[in-house]
Amino acid sequence: MNTGNCFHCGIEITKNEEIIFDEKAFCCNGCKTVYEIFSQNDLTCYYDFQSAPGATPQDIKGKYDFLDNEDIATKLLEFQENATHVVSLYIPHIHCSSCIWILENLQKLQSGILTSQVNFPEKKVRVTFHPEQTSLKKIVELLSSIGYEPYISLESFDTGKKDIDRSLIYKIGVAFFCFGNIMLLSFPEYFEVEEYWINEYRGFFRWLIFGISLPSFFYSASGYYVSAYKSIKSGFLNIDIPIALGIVVMFIRSTVDIVFDYGQGFFDSMTGLIFFMLLGKLFQQKTYAFLSFERDYKSYFPIAITKIQADGSETSVQVYDIQKGDRLLIRNQELIPVDGILISDKASIDYSFVTGEAVAIEKKSGDKIFAGGKQLGKVIEMEVLFSVSQSYLTQLWSNDVFQKKVAIKHKTVTDTISRYFTPALLGLAFISFLYWIFIDTSTAFNVLTAILIVACPCALALTAPFTLGNVLRILGRRKLYLKNATVIEQLAQVDTIVFDKTGTITTNRKTAITYEGTPLSIFDLKLLSNALRGSNHPLSRRLYEFIPTQIKVNPTLFEEVIGKGIFAEIEGNTIKIGSSQFLKTMTENTHKKTKVHVEINGVYKGSYVFNNQYRAGLESLFLQLSKKYQLVILSGDNDGERKILEKMLPDSTVLVFNQKPEEKLKYIESLQKQGRNVMMIGDGLNDSGALAQSNIGISISENVNVFSPACDGILDATQFHKINFFMQYSKKAMQTIYMSFGLSILYNIVGLSYAVSGNLSPLVAAIIMPLSTVTIVSFVTIMTNFYARNFNSVKEKAEA
């Protein structure tokens, strides 16, 4: 005799099996133990998100002893440092918000776990833990004990291959076989053929049709029944409920027709419905796969790495061109793009990009260093162990530590409509059925089924991700790479744009450089070149390229003060390079040009003067932007070029000079307190604080590996003149979303009107439902591509 459902996992329990604890019923000691663990750690909120969300934990005694083997455990780790290990585990049971909540609170269940982050679409949890306080085996055993046993396959891990799920293809094949054969056997019924032999075997054909329909009903449509059952069990009604109900109603009604010889039933319509619904599902799967936001950015990710050639020369290569065995040069503040072996004698690596904690880790020659670390201090050399993993860098960039909290308006609209859609649809279907049952029984069943099938929020749900996914690709092809889709909506809301000056509105490649002061000897130039070699500042990189090639010598001491200058010791000599304030010299002349001052062994030598070259199209860009945005130039340089900028730029442009990095951040904050929605465009190194503080932070990349997790996008410097296009295009993207919302709602209103009036057959409803998705996807694709081409043509006319 059943007494109810288990409080933890929801399965039915008999009186003999029932275990009562804390006035709650459990099916076994495993479920009771999980509940106790959650109660003791104040995690019973787990049960608030969904009723009975758990799974019965399995007996795993000894199953994961192989994780005690260090070599095997190391293979599973993504990142491995003294105090921090990171592992991603595939957990098949992840299915609802309760799962996400408990898996992201693992640190409350076991000491040593630092953070845990769930990737819901891939059913993975990424756990960061302290290896001295816990181990991979203990984490796996913890997950298993609370009903979230991970699936670990070292074989598939090594090969990197995933099993392809072909079950949907098989279901479509079976549904098509059943649909085609039932249609063939139903021809005499369609044309009301009255041949004697047909009448003689009519009953046989009808029962044959019934038999052929069973695989389609029980196998092909099984996914809808399972989804509907889980949805009802969770208390949230999804769109599969009316679909499953429509199929079951058609099957029962058709079976009754055959049993009582009322007619042939609607098995042709039912199998056709299942076939077309599964085709629609296949299309949606392909669409979501196409929209996968773990993007392969090989063609346009603008990050360059310095590679050391066999002859010792240095050359910049794209991040995706790095191969195993290459030797790389990593400067101060540069990102380590790949796993490798440290060649230099020692290094200081900041792994905050991976762990979220800015604690430098000391490394010595021969140590392994991991992708995602940031080099601090003097220049280092490393040898590559593996080629770059785009998905890994994207995952690091998307780390929750660096996410900005933003309200996503279009998602709120989608969620609200989806929540009330199914209950409203079921109510409409049964009211219409009750109305028609007194007029015409056959029509009543058709109306009920057609309503349940034709209405679909799928197109509504696809609108935003497909539009934003397409926009991300279009922007990517134009060399603006955004962190995620939500940045597009934020771009559309910007009303103030703040630009850094050096390396942002000026270009480093064309800057003319002259030297003023005591002539420098070959030895002085060697010291200067090797001190500059480790810096990533735009002026340092330009000056390093300007000075004739010198013999490479590693500094014994290297320190770079962001926004001020460099201090280095080389072969017993001290070198200071930077601003006049940094060198504590008062040689700044009245012309106030951009200068880099040089001091060697305490003796002031002179300065390099930079005659800045502004980016092509700067004046026209600012003229276009000034019509819709408040523009600000926020620079750490002196105001020597104020008059030039005032002449070049619109009068409304605000010019602010002599700003230290922390002052830039405060300036952005003051704008936000005034209600401004601020986008900051900078070089990613000196401006990392301001980029993090702004609503949108865009880092300009000009052959430099400055990849700040604080930024929301990376713009190739060659595309600087297209900033206005990017801004206007993001607004058009949001317009497209709301237009397609309207189209989707209109489709549902028109479809339901025909269904309620009895003018829509279930089979036609099954065909047009996936067609609505095709229509919406086609519409957003055409519109986003149209706007992209339209902006380009307008720009070309303007330039002409």
PDB file of N, CA, C and O in Angstrom, residues 669-734:
ATOM      1  N   GLU A 669      32.724  56.556 -11.581  1.00  0.00           N
ATOM      2  CA  GLU A 669      31.753  56.368 -10.491  1.00  0.00           C
ATOM      3  C   GLU A 669      30.897  57.617 -10.307  1.00  0.00           C
ATOM      4  O   GLU A 669      29.676  57.519 -10.095  1.00  0.00           O
ATOM      5  N   SER A 670      31.520  58.790 -10.423  1.00  0.00           N
ATOM      6  CA  SER A 670      30.763  60.050 -10.256  1.00  0.00           C
ATOM      7  C   SER A 670      29.729  60.222 -11.369  1.00  0.00           C
ATOM      8  O   SER A 670      28.624  60.720 -11.131  1.00  0.00           O
ATOM      9  N   LEU A 671      30.082  59.807 -12.598  1.00  0.00           N
ATOM     10  CA  LEU A 671      29.125  59.875 -13.706  1.00  0.00           C
ATOM     11  C   LEU A 671      27.931  58.949 -13.440  1.00  0.00           C
ATOM     12  O   LEU A 671      26.775  59.310 -13.702  1.00  0.00           O
ATOM     13  N   GLN A 672      28.216  57.767 -12.907  1.00  0.00           N
ATOM     14  CA  GLN A 672      27.141  56.799 -12.629  1.00  0.00           C
ATOM     15  C   GLN A 672      26.214  57.301 -11.532  1.00  0.00           C
ATOM     16  O   GLN A 672      25.003  57.054 -11.574  1.00  0.00           O
ATOM     17  N   LYS A 673      26.776  58.025 -10.555  1.00  0.00           N
ATOM     18  CA  LYS A 673      25.940  58.585  -9.487  1.00  0.00           C
ATOM     19  C   LYS A 673      24.996  59.659 -10.026  1.00  0.00           C
ATOM     20  O   LYS A 673      23.962  59.944  -9.420  1.00  0.00           O
ATOM     21  N   GLN A 674      25.356  60.240 -11.168  1.00  0.00           N
ATOM     22  CA  GLN A 674      24.478  61.221 -11.826  1.00  0.00           C
ATOM     23  C   GLN A 674      23.413  60.549 -12.686  1.00  0.00           C
ATOM     24  O   GLN A 674      22.644  61.211 -13.378  1.00  0.00           O
ATOM     25  N   GLY A 675      23.390  59.185 -12.660  1.00  0.00           N
ATOM     26  CA  GLY A 675      22.392  58.448 -13.432  1.00  0.00           C
ATOM     27  C   GLY A 675      22.837  58.104 -14.835  1.00  0.00           C
ATOM     28  O   GLY A 675      22.041  57.650 -15.656  1.00  0.00           O
ATOM     29  N   ARG A 676      24.124  58.296 -15.105  1.00  0.00           N
ATOM     30  CA  ARG A 676      24.645  58.008 -16.442  1.00  0.00           C
ATOM     31  C   ARG A 676      24.920  56.508 -16.632  1.00  0.00           C
ATOM     32  O   ARG A 676      25.339  55.829 -15.695  1.00  0.00           O
ATOM     33  N   ASN A 677      24.697  56.027 -17.842  1.00  0.00           N
ATOM     34  CA  ASN A 677      25.032  54.650 -18.205  1.00  0.00           C
ATOM     35  C   ASN A 677      26.317  54.733 -19.025  1.00  0.00           C
ATOM     36  O   ASN A 677      26.297  55.155 -20.187  1.00  0.00           O
ATOM     37  N   VAL A 678      27.443  54.339 -18.434  1.00  0.00           N
ATOM     38  CA  VAL A 678      28.768  54.686 -18.972  1.00  0.00           C
ATOM     39  C   VAL A 678      29.443  53.506 -19.675  1.00  0.00           C
ATOM     40  O   VAL A 678      29.478  52.403 -19.151  1.00  0.00           O
ATOM     41  N   MET A 679      29.969  53.791 -20.865  1.00  0.00           N
ATOM     42  CA  MET A 679      30.852  52.847 -21.538  1.00  0.00           C
ATOM     43  C   MET A 679      32.256  53.436 -21.542  1.00  0.00           C
ATOM     44  O   MET A 679      32.446  54.589 -21.929  1.00  0.00           O
ATOM     45  N   MET A 680      33.225  52.645 -21.078  1.00  0.00           N
ATOM     46  CA  MET A 680      34.627  53.071 -21.053  1.00  0.00           C
ATOM     47  C   MET A 680      35.385  52.322 -22.138  1.00  0.00           C
ATOM     48  O   MET A 680      35.270  51.095 -22.264  1.00  0.00           O
ATOM     49  N   ILE A 681      36.162  53.052 -22.934  1.00  0.00           N
ATOM     50  CA  ILE A 681      37.002  52.437 -23.961  1.00  0.00           C
ATOM     51  C   ILE A 681      38.452  52.776 -23.631  1.00  0.00           C
ATOM     52  O   ILE A 681      38.829  53.951 -23.615  1.00  0.00           O
ATOM     53  N   GLY A 682      39.240  51.734 -23.308  1.00  0.00           N
ATOM     54  CA  GLY A 682      40.620  51.971 -22.895  1.00  0.00           C
ATOM     55  C   GLY A 682      41.549  50.881 -23.386  1.00  0.00           C
ATOM     56  O   GLY A 682      41.169  50.040 -24.208  1.00  0.00           O
ATOM     57  N   ASP A 683      42.790  50.874 -22.836  1.00  0.00           N
ATOM     58  CA  ASP A 683      43.790  49.924 -23.329  1.00  0.00           C
ATOM     59  C   ASP A 683      43.832  48.632 -22.523  1.00  0.00           C
ATOM     60  O   ASP A 683      44.586  47.726 -22.837  1.00  0.00           O
ATOM     61  N   GLY A 684      43.038  48.516 -21.463  1.00  0.00           N
ATOM     62  CA  GLY A 684      42.951  47.256 -20.728  1.00  0.00           C
ATOM     63  C   GLY A 684      44.012  47.065 -19.670  1.00  0.00           C
ATOM     64  O   GLY A 684      43.914  46.164 -18.855  1.00  0.00           O
ATOM     65  N   LEU A 685      45.059  47.896 -19.665  1.00  0.00           N
ATOM     66  CA  LEU A 685      46.137  47.751 -18.674  1.00  0.00           C
ATOM     67  C   LEU A 685      46.009  48.850 -17.623  1.00  0.00           C
ATOM     68  O   LEU A 685      45.648  48.607 -16.481  1.00  0.00           O
ATOM     69  N   ASN A 686      46.278  50.106 -18.030  1.00  0.00           N
ATOM     70  CA  ASN A 686      46.163  51.227 -17.097  1.00  0.00           C
ATOM     71  C   ASN A 686      44.717  51.483 -16.713  1.00  0.00           C
ATOM     72  O   ASN A 686      44.440  52.097 -15.694  1.00  0.00           O
ATOM     73  N   ASP A 687      43.771  51.022 -17.548  1.00  0.00           N
ATOM     74  CA  ASP A 687      42.372  51.367 -17.340  1.00  0.00           C
ATOM     75  C   ASP A 687      41.538  50.228 -16.767  1.00  0.00           C
ATOM     76  O   ASP A 687      40.313  50.280 -16.811  1.00  0.00           O
ATOM     77  N   SER A 688      42.192  49.187 -16.233  1.00  0.00           N
ATOM     78  CA  SER A 688      41.424  48.007 -15.793  1.00  0.00           C
ATOM     79  C   SER A 688      40.407  48.360 -14.711  1.00  0.00           C
ATOM     80  O   SER A 688      39.295  47.835 -14.703  1.00  0.00           O
ATOM     81  N   GLY A 689      40.769  49.255 -13.791  1.00  0.00           N
ATOM     82  CA  GLY A 689      39.825  49.663 -12.743  1.00  0.00           C
ATOM     83  C   GLY A 689      38.627  50.387 -13.308  1.00  0.00           C
ATOM     84  O   GLY A 689      37.482  50.123 -12.934  1.00  0.00           O
ATOM     85  N   ALA A 690      38.877  51.323 -14.236  1.00  0.00           N
ATOM     86  CA  ALA A 690      37.786  52.080 -14.863  1.00  0.00           C
ATOM     87  C   ALA A 690      36.917  51.180 -15.728  1.00  0.00           C
ATOM     88  O   ALA A 690      35.691  51.328 -15.778  1.00  0.00           O
ATOM     89  N   LEU A 691      37.537  50.216 -16.410  1.00  0.00           N
ATOM     90  CA  LEU A 691      36.781  49.262 -17.234  1.00  0.00           C
ATOM     91  C   LEU A 691      35.852  48.425 -16.358  1.00  0.00           C
ATOM     92  O   LEU A 691      34.718  48.128 -16.742  1.00  0.00           O
ATOM     93  N   ALA A 692      36.341  48.039 -15.180  1.00  0.00           N
ATOM     94  CA  ALA A 692      35.525  47.231 -14.272  1.00  0.00           C
ATOM     95  C   ALA A 692      34.387  48.044 -13.675  1.00  0.00           C
ATOM     96  O   ALA A 692      33.282  47.539 -13.491  1.00  0.00           O
ATOM     97  N   GLN A 693      34.639  49.324 -13.385  1.00  0.00           N
ATOM     98  CA  GLN A 693      33.625  50.172 -12.767  1.00  0.00           C
ATOM     99  C   GLN A 693      32.525  50.563 -13.742  1.00  0.00           C
ATOM    100  O   GLN A 693      31.356  50.668 -13.371  1.00  0.00           O
ATOM    101  N   SER A 694      32.869  50.745 -15.009  1.00  0.00           N
ATOM    102  CA  SER A 694      31.890  51.212 -16.007  1.00  0.00           C
ATOM    103  C   SER A 694      30.816  50.167 -16.254  1.00  0.00           C
ATOM    104  O   SER A 694      30.998  48.986 -15.964  1.00  0.00           O
ATOM    105  N   ASN A 695      29.681  50.620 -16.801  1.00  0.00           N
ATOM    106  CA  ASN A 695      28.603  49.682 -17.146  1.00  0.00           C
ATOM    107  C   ASN A 695      29.032  48.745 -18.258  1.00  0.00           C
ATOM    108  O   ASN A 695      28.678  47.566 -18.271  1.00  0.00           O
ATOM    109  N   ILE A 696      29.797  49.286 -19.208  1.00  0.00           N
ATOM    110  CA  ILE A 696      30.383  48.480 -20.290  1.00  0.00           C
ATOM    111  C   ILE A 696      31.846  48.891 -20.429  1.00  0.00           C
ATOM    112  O   ILE A 696      32.154  50.078 -20.535  1.00  0.00           O
ATOM    113  N   GLY A 697      32.739  47.910 -20.424  1.00  0.00           N
ATOM    114  CA  GLY A 697      34.162  48.200 -20.607  1.00  0.00           C
ATOM    115  C   GLY A 697      34.666  47.536 -21.875  1.00  0.00           C
ATOM    116  O   GLY A 697      34.553  46.327 -22.035  1.00  0.00           O
ATOM    117  N   ILE A 698      35.206  48.337 -22.797  1.00  0.00           N
ATOM    118  CA  ILE A 698      35.738  47.811 -24.058  1.00  0.00           C
ATOM    119  C   ILE A 698      37.244  48.068 -24.095  1.00  0.00           C
ATOM    120  O   ILE A 698      37.690  49.197 -23.916  1.00  0.00           O
ATOM    121  N   SER A 699      38.004  47.003 -24.306  1.00  0.00           N
ATOM    122  CA  SER A 699      39.459  47.111 -24.364  1.00  0.00           C
ATOM    123  C   SER A 699      39.902  47.158 -25.828  1.00  0.00           C
ATOM    124  O   SER A 699      39.491  46.331 -26.631  1.00  0.00           O
ATOM    125  N   ILE A 700      40.726  48.167 -26.160  1.00  0.00           N
ATOM    126  CA  ILE A 700      41.276  48.299 -27.520  1.00  0.00           C
ATOM    127  C   ILE A 700      42.514  47.414 -27.634  1.00  0.00           C
ATOM    128  O   ILE A 700      43.402  47.463 -26.788  1.00  0.00           O
ATOM    129  N   SER A 701      42.572  46.591 -28.675  1.00  0.00           N
ATOM    130  CA  SER A 701      43.718  45.709 -28.868  1.00  0.00           C
ATOM    131  C   SER A 701      44.478  46.109 -30.127  1.00  0.00           C
ATOM    132  O   SER A 701      43.928  46.091 -31.223  1.00  0.00           O
ATOM    133  N   GLU A 702      45.734  46.494 -29.940  1.00  0.00           N
ATOM    134  CA  GLU A 702      46.577  46.858 -31.089  1.00  0.00           C
ATOM    135  C   GLU A 702      47.860  46.038 -31.008  1.00  0.00           C
ATOM    136  O   GLU A 702      48.907  46.501 -30.583  1.00  0.00           O
ATOM    137  N   ASN A 703      47.720  44.751 -31.408  1.00  0.00           N
ATOM    138  CA  ASN A 703      48.876  43.854 -31.417  1.00  0.00           C
ATOM    139  C   ASN A 703      49.481  43.689 -30.024  1.00  0.00           C
ATOM    140  O   ASN A 703      50.682  43.566 -29.862  1.00  0.00           O
ATOM    141  N   VAL A 704      48.618  43.736 -29.009  1.00  0.00           N
ATOM    142  CA  VAL A 704      49.083  43.666 -27.631  1.00  0.00           C
ATOM    143  C   VAL A 704      48.272  42.614 -26.883  1.00  0.00           C
ATOM    144  O   VAL A 704      47.071  42.516 -27.043  1.00  0.00           O
ATOM    145  N   ASN A 705      48.944  41.819 -26.041  1.00  0.00           N
ATOM    146  CA  ASN A 705      48.270  40.780 -25.268  1.00  0.00           C
ATOM    147  C   ASN A 705      47.871  41.320 -23.895  1.00  0.00           C
ATOM    148  O   ASN A 705      48.396  40.924 -22.881  1.00  0.00           O
ATOM    149  N   VAL A 706      46.967  42.291 -23.883  1.00  0.00           N
ATOM    150  CA  VAL A 706      46.426  42.794 -22.627  1.00  0.00           C
ATOM    151  C   VAL A 706      44.965  42.375 -22.589  1.00  0.00           C
ATOM    152  O   VAL A 706      44.114  43.007 -23.188  1.00  0.00           O
ATOM    153  N   PHE A 707      44.706  41.272 -21.898  1.00  0.00           N
ATOM    154  CA  PHE A 707      43.379  40.677 -21.910  1.00  0.00           C
ATOM    155  C   PHE A 707      42.832  40.766 -20.494  1.00  0.00           C
ATOM    156  O   PHE A 707      43.071  39.908 -19.672  1.00  0.00           O
ATOM    157  N   SER A 708      42.128  41.846 -20.185  1.00  0.00           N
ATOM    158  CA  SER A 708      41.655  42.069 -18.825  1.00  0.00           C
ATOM    159  C   SER A 708      40.299  41.424 -18.617  1.00  0.00           C
ATOM    160  O   SER A 708      39.383  41.652 -19.397  1.00  0.00           O
ATOM    161  N   PRO A 709      40.156  40.622 -17.552  1.00  0.00           N
ATOM    162  CA  PRO A 709      38.850  40.020 -17.285  1.00  0.00           C
ATOM    163  C   PRO A 709      37.803  41.062 -16.931  1.00  0.00           C
ATOM    164  O   PRO A 709      36.612  40.776 -16.939  1.00  0.00           O
ATOM    165  N   ALA A 710      38.261  42.274 -16.606  1.00  0.00           N
ATOM    166  CA  ALA A 710      37.314  43.328 -16.240  1.00  0.00           C
ATOM    167  C   ALA A 710      36.541  43.839 -17.443  1.00  0.00           C
ATOM    168  O   ALA A 710      35.463  44.425 -17.303  1.00  0.00           O
ATOM    169  N   CYS A 711      37.058  43.650 -18.651  1.00  0.00           N
ATOM    170  CA  CYS A 711      36.393  44.219 -19.833  1.00  0.00           C
ATOM    171  C   CYS A 711      35.260  43.323 -20.321  1.00  0.00           C
ATOM    172  O   CYS A 711      35.252  42.120 -20.110  1.00  0.00           O
ATOM    173  N   ASP A 712      34.291  43.949 -20.968  1.00  0.00           N
ATOM    174  CA  ASP A 712      33.133  43.224 -21.508  1.00  0.00           C
ATOM    175  C   ASP A 712      33.299  42.931 -22.991  1.00  0.00           C
ATOM    176  O   ASP A 712      32.509  42.175 -23.565  1.00  0.00           O
ATOM    177  N   GLY A 713      34.277  43.564 -23.604  1.00  0.00           N
ATOM    178  CA  GLY A 713      34.508  43.344 -25.025  1.00  0.00           C
ATOM    179  C   GLY A 713      35.917  43.735 -25.403  1.00  0.00           C
ATOM    180  O   GLY A 713      36.583  44.511 -24.699  1.00  0.00           O
ATOM    181  N   ILE A 714      36.396  43.176 -26.505  1.00  0.00           N
ATOM    182  CA  ILE A 714      37.725  43.509 -27.035  1.00  0.00           C
ATOM    183  C   ILE A 714      37.541  43.970 -28.472  1.00  0.00           C
ATOM    184  O   ILE A 714      36.941  43.263 -29.284  1.00  0.00           O
ATOM    185  N   LEU A 715      38.032  45.153 -28.773  1.00  0.00           N
ATOM    186  CA  LEU A 715      37.886  45.735 -30.113  1.00  0.00           C
ATOM    187  C   LEU A 715      39.241  45.819 -30.782  1.00  0.00           C
ATOM    188  O   LEU A 715      40.190  46.379 -30.228  1.00  0.00           O
ATOM    189  N   ASP A 716      39.334  45.238 -31.969  1.00  0.00           N
ATOM    190  CA  ASP A 716      40.554  45.368 -32.759  1.00  0.00           C
ATOM    191  C   ASP A 716      40.729  46.842 -33.129  1.00  0.00           C
ATOM    192  O   ASP A 716      39.792  47.499 -33.580  1.00  0.00           O
ATOM    193  N   ALA A 717      41.942  47.362 -32.907  1.00  0.00           N
ATOM    194  CA  ALA A 717      42.185  48.797 -33.106  1.00  0.00           C
ATOM    195  C   ALA A 717      41.865  49.263 -34.526  1.00  0.00           C
ATOM    196  O   ALA A 717      41.496  50.422 -34.735  1.00  0.00           O
ATOM    197  N   THR A 718      41.979  48.361 -35.515  1.00  0.00           N
ATOM    198  CA  THR A 718      41.695  48.753 -36.907  1.00  0.00           C
ATOM    199  C   THR A 718      40.216  49.072 -37.117  1.00  0.00           C
ATOM    200  O   THR A 718      39.848  49.674 -38.122  1.00  0.00           O
ATOM    201  N   GLN A 719      39.364  48.655 -36.182  1.00  0.00           N
ATOM    202  CA  GLN A 719      37.913  48.872 -36.305  1.00  0.00           C
ATOM    203  C   GLN A 719      37.422  50.025 -35.428  1.00  0.00           C
ATOM    204  O   GLN A 719      36.213  50.183 -35.222  1.00  0.00           O
ATOM    205  N   PHE A 720      38.360  50.839 -34.938  1.00  0.00           N
ATOM    206  CA  PHE A 720      38.000  51.940 -34.033  1.00  0.00           C
ATOM    207  C   PHE A 720      36.958  52.872 -34.651  1.00  0.00           C
ATOM    208  O   PHE A 720      36.036  53.331 -33.981  1.00  0.00           O
ATOM    209  N   HIS A 721      37.095  53.115 -35.953  1.00  0.00           N
ATOM    210  CA  HIS A 721      36.186  54.061 -36.627  1.00  0.00           C
ATOM    211  C   HIS A 721      34.754  53.540 -36.734  1.00  0.00           C
ATOM    212  O   HIS A 721      33.844  54.282 -37.103  1.00  0.00           O
ATOM    213  N   LYS A 722      34.538  52.249 -36.398  1.00  0.00           N
ATOM    214  CA  LYS A 722      33.193  51.662 -36.516  1.00  0.00           C
ATOM    215  C   LYS A 722      32.405  51.676 -35.206  1.00  0.00           C
ATOM    216  O   LYS A 722      31.346  51.067 -35.110  1.00  0.00           O
ATOM    217  N   ILE A 723      32.936  52.374 -34.199  1.00  0.00           N
ATOM    218  CA  ILE A 723      32.267  52.347 -32.892  1.00  0.00           C
ATOM    219  C   ILE A 723      30.817  52.825 -32.994  1.00  0.00           C
ATOM    220  O   ILE A 723      29.916  52.252 -32.370  1.00  0.00           O
ATOM    221  N   ASN A 724      30.565  53.858 -33.787  1.00  0.00           N
ATOM    222  CA  ASN A 724      29.180  54.342 -33.930  1.00  0.00           C
ATOM    223  C   ASN A 724      28.282  53.261 -34.544  1.00  0.00           C
ATOM    224  O   ASN A 724      27.132  53.082 -34.131  1.00  0.00           O
ATOM    225  N   PHE A 725      28.818  52.514 -35.514  1.00  0.00           N
ATOM    226  CA  PHE A 725      28.053  51.400 -36.103  1.00  0.00           C
ATOM    227  C   PHE A 725      27.697  50.378 -35.031  1.00  0.00           C
ATOM    228  O   PHE A 725      26.551  49.920 -34.943  1.00  0.00           O
ATOM    229  N   PHE A 726      28.669  50.016 -34.187  1.00  0.00           N
ATOM    230  CA  PHE A 726      28.415  49.021 -33.142  1.00  0.00           C
ATOM    231  C   PHE A 726      27.330  49.493 -32.182  1.00  0.00           C
ATOM    232  O   PHE A 726      26.461  48.712 -31.776  1.00  0.00           O
ATOM    233  N   MET A 727      27.372  50.795 -31.834  1.00  0.00           N
ATOM    234  CA  MET A 727      26.396  51.337 -30.889  1.00  0.00           C
ATOM    235  C   MET A 727      24.984  51.313 -31.478  1.00  0.00           C
ATOM    236  O   MET A 727      24.028  50.881 -30.829  1.00  0.00           O
ATOM    237  N   GLN A 728      24.861  51.790 -32.713  1.00  0.00           N
ATOM    238  CA  GLN A 728      23.533  51.842 -33.347  1.00  0.00           C
ATOM    239  C   GLN A 728      23.018  50.443 -33.660  1.00  0.00           C
ATOM    240  O   GLN A 728      21.817  50.169 -33.573  1.00  0.00           O
ATOM    241  N   TYR A 729      23.935  49.557 -34.012  1.00  0.00           N
ATOM    242  CA  TYR A 729      23.541  48.179 -34.357  1.00  0.00           C
ATOM    243  C   TYR A 729      22.974  47.454 -33.134  1.00  0.00           C
ATOM    244  O   TYR A 729      22.032  46.666 -33.243  1.00  0.00           O
ATOM    245  N   SER A 730      23.552  47.723 -31.949  1.00  0.00           N
ATOM    246  CA  SER A 730      23.031  47.088 -30.730  1.00  0.00           C
ATOM    247  C   SER A 730      21.596  47.540 -30.457  1.00  0.00           C
ATOM    248  O   SER A 730      20.761  46.749 -30.008  1.00  0.00           O
ATOM    249  N   LYS A 731      21.297  48.806 -30.759  1.00  0.00           N
ATOM    250  CA  LYS A 731      19.919  49.305 -30.576  1.00  0.00           C
ATOM    251  C   LYS A 731      18.968  48.624 -31.549  1.00  0.00           C
ATOM    252  O   LYS A 731      17.838  48.264 -31.192  1.00  0.00           O
ATOM    253  N   LYS A 732      19.417  48.450 -32.789  1.00  0.00           N
ATOM    254  CA  LYS A 732      18.584  47.770 -33.790  1.00  0.00           C
ATOM    255  C   LYS A 732      18.362  46.307 -33.402  1.00  0.00           C
ATOM    256  O   LYS A 732      17.299  45.747 -33.677  1.00  0.00           O
ATOM    257  N   ALA A 733      19.353  45.697 -32.758  1.00  0.00           N
ATOM    258  CA  ALA A 733      19.213  44.306 -32.310  1.00  0.00           C
ATOM    259  C   ALA A 733      18.084  44.192 -31.296  1.00  0.00           C
ATOM    260  O   ALA A 733      17.256  43.261 -31.353  1.00  0.00           O
ATOM    261  N   MET A 734      18.017  45.129 -30.349  1.00  0.00           N
ATOM    262  CA  MET A 734      16.952  45.093 -29.346  1.00  0.00           C
ATOM    263  C   MET A 734      15.593  45.359 -29.996  1.00  0.00           C
ATOM    264  O   MET A 734      14.585  44.748 -29.624  1.00  0.00           O
TER     265      MET A 734
END
